[in-house]
CSV table of C-alpha atoms in Angstrom, one decimal:
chain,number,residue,atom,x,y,z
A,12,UNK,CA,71.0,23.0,-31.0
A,13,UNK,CA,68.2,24.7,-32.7
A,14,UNK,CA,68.8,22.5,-35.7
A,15,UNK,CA,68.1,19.4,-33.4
A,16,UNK,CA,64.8,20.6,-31.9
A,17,UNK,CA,63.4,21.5,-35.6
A,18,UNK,CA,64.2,18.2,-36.5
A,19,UNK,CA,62.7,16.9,-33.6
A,20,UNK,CA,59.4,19.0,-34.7
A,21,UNK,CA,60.0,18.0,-38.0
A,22,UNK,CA,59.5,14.0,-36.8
A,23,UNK,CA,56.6,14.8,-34.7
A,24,UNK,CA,55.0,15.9,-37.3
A,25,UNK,CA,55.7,13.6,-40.1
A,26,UNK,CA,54.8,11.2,-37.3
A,27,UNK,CA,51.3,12.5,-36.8
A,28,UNK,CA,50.5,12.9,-40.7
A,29,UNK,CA,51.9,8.8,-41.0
A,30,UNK,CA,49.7,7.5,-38.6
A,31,UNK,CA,46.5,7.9,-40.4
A,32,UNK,CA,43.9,8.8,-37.5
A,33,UNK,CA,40.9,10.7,-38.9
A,34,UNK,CA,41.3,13.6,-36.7
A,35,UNK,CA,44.4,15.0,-35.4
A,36,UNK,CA,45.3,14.2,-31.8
A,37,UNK,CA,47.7,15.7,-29.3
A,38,UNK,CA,48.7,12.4,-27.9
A,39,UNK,CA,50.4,11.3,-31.4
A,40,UNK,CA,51.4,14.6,-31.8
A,41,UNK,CA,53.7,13.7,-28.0
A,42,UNK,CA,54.4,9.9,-28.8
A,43,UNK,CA,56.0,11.4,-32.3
A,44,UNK,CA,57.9,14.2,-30.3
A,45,UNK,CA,59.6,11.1,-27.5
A,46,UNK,CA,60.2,8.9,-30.9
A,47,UNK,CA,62.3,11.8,-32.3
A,48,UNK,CA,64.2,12.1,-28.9
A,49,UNK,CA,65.2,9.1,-29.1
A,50,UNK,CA,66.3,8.8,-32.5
A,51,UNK,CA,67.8,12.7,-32.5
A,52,UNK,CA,69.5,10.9,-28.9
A,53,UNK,CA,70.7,8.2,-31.4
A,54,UNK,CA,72.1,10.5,-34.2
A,55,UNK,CA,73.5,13.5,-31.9
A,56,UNK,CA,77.1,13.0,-32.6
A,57,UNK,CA,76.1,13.7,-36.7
A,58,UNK,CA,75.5,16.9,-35.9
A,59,UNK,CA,78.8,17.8,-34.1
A,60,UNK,CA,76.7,19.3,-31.2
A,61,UNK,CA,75.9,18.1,-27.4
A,62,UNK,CA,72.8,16.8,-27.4
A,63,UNK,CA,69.9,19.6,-26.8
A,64,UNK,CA,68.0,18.1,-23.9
A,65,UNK,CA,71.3,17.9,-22.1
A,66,UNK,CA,70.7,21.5,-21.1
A,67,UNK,CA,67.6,21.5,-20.2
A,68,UNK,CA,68.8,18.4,-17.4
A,69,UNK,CA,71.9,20.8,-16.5
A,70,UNK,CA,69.1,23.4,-15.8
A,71,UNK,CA,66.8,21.2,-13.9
A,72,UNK,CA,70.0,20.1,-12.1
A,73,UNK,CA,71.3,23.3,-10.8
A,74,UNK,CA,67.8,24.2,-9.3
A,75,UNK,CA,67.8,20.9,-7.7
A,76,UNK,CA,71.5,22.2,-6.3
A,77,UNK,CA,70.1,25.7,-5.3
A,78,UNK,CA,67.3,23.9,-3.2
A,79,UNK,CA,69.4,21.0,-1.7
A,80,UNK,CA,71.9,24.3,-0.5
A,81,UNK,CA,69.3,26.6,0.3
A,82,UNK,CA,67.6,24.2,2.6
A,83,UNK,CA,71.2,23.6,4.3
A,84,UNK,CA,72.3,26.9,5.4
A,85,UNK,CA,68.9,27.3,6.5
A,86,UNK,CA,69.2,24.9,9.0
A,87,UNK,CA,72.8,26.0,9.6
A,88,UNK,CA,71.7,30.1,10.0
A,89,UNK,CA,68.7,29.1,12.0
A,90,UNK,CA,70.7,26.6,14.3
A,91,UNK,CA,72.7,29.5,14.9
A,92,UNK,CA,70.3,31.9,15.3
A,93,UNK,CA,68.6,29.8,17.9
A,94,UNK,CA,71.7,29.1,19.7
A,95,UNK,CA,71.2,30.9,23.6
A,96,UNK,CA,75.5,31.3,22.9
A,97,UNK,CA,76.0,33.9,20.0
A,98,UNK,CA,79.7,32.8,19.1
A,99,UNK,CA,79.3,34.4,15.5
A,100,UNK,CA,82.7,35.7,14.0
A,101,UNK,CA,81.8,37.6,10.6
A,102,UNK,CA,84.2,38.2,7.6
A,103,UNK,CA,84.8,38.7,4.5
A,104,UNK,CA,87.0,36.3,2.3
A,105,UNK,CA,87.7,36.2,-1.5
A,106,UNK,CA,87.4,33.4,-3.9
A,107,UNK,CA,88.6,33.5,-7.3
A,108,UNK,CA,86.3,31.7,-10.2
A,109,UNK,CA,86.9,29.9,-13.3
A,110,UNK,CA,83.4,30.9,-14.4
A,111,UNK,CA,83.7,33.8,-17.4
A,112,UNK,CA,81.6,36.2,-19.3
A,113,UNK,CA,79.0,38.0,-17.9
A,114,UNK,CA,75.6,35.4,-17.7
A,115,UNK,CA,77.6,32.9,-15.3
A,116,UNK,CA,79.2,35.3,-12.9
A,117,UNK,CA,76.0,37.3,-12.3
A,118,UNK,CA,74.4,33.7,-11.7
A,119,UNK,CA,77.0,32.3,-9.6
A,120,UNK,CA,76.6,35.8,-7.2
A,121,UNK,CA,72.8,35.7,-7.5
A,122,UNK,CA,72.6,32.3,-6.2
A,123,UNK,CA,75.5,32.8,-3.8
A,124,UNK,CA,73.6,35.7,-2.2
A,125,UNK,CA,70.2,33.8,-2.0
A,126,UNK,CA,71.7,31.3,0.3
A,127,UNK,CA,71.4,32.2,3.7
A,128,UNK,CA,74.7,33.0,5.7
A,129,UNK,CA,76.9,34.5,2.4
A,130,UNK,CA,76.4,37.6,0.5
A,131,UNK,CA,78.5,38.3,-2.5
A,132,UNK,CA,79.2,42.2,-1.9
A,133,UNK,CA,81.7,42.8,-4.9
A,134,UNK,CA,83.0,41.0,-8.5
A,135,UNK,CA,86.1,42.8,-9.4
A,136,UNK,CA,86.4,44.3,-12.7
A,137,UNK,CA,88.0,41.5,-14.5
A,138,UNK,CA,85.1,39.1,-13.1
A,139,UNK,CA,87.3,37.0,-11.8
A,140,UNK,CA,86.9,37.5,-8.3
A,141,UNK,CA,84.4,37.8,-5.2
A,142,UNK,CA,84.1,39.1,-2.2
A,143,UNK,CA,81.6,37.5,-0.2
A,144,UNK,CA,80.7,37.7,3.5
A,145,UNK,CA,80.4,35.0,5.8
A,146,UNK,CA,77.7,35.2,9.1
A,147,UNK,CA,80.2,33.2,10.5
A,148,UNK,CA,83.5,33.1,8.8
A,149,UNK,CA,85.0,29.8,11.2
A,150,UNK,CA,82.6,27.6,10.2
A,151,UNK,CA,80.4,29.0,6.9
A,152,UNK,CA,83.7,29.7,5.1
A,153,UNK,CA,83.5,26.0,4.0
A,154,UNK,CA,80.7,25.4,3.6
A,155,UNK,CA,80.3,28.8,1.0
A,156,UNK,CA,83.5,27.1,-0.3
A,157,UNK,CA,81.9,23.8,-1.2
A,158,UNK,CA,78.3,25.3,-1.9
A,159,UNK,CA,80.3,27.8,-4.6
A,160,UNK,CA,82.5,24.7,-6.4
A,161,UNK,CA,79.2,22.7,-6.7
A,162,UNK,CA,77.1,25.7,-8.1
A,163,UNK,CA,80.4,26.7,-10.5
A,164,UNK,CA,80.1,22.6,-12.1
A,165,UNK,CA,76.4,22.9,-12.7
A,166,UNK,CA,76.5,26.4,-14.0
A,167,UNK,CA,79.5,25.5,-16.5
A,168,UNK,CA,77.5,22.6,-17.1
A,169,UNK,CA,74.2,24.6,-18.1
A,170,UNK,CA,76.2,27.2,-20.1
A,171,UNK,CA,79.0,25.5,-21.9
């Protein structure tokens, strides 16, 4: 990955020096830099590595994710909230992850605890499984459940 951006760099500037302007200029500096995307984009699978910006989209990605979720069981907690009838059942309910090492489970609980509704409380040892609490464990258990598969895809996505 490194490899890729340097090379990318590299193009730029070879770009830049080839175009012959009198003075140097950011803007053929940039054009350069989108020219070697494209043609690193091109040549990627030389190189025997993902392409490098593919990260960067994973990462822009999962903090589209977080926001989409976090706006969600916002509504849902302040639905509930507002509701005259408090029909709330807490609990607690374990899920076991695929995610491993030490970067994507401490994400997957950091992002599972900023959502409204679910707090991770405890990772086991192995870091294989969480204990998270549910406001309402009827109805939130779900959606925790589908919140947590979509946030493990885009974390696996960003890291692996």
């Amino acid at each position: 990955m490194p490899a890729q951006f340097l090379l990318n760099l590299f193009i730029a500037f070879l770009w830049t020096t080839l175009k012959d302007e009198d003075e140097l200029k950011m803007t053929t500096f940039f054009s350069g830099f989108i020219v070697g995307i494209f043609i690193i984009f091109l040549m990627h699978r030389f190189f025997g590595t993902q392409f490098y910006l593919r990260r960067l989209f994973s990462l822009i990605k999962l903090i589209f994710i977080f926001i989409s979720e976090l706006a969600q069981s916002s509504l849902l907690i302040s639905k509930q909230i507002l509701n005259p009838r408090w029909d709330l059942k807490p609990g607690i309910f374990t899920y076991k992850t695929e995610l491993k090492g030490d970067w994507e489970i401490t994400t997957l609980a950091m992002l599972l605890t900023l959502t409204p509704g679910s707090v991770v409380m405890e990772v086991n040892p192995e870091g294989d499984m969480f204990y998270i609490h549910a406001m309402d464990i009827e109805q939130s258990k779900a959606d925790v459940l589908r919140s947590i598969t979509k946030f493990e895809r885009a974390i696996m996505e960003v890291t692996r």
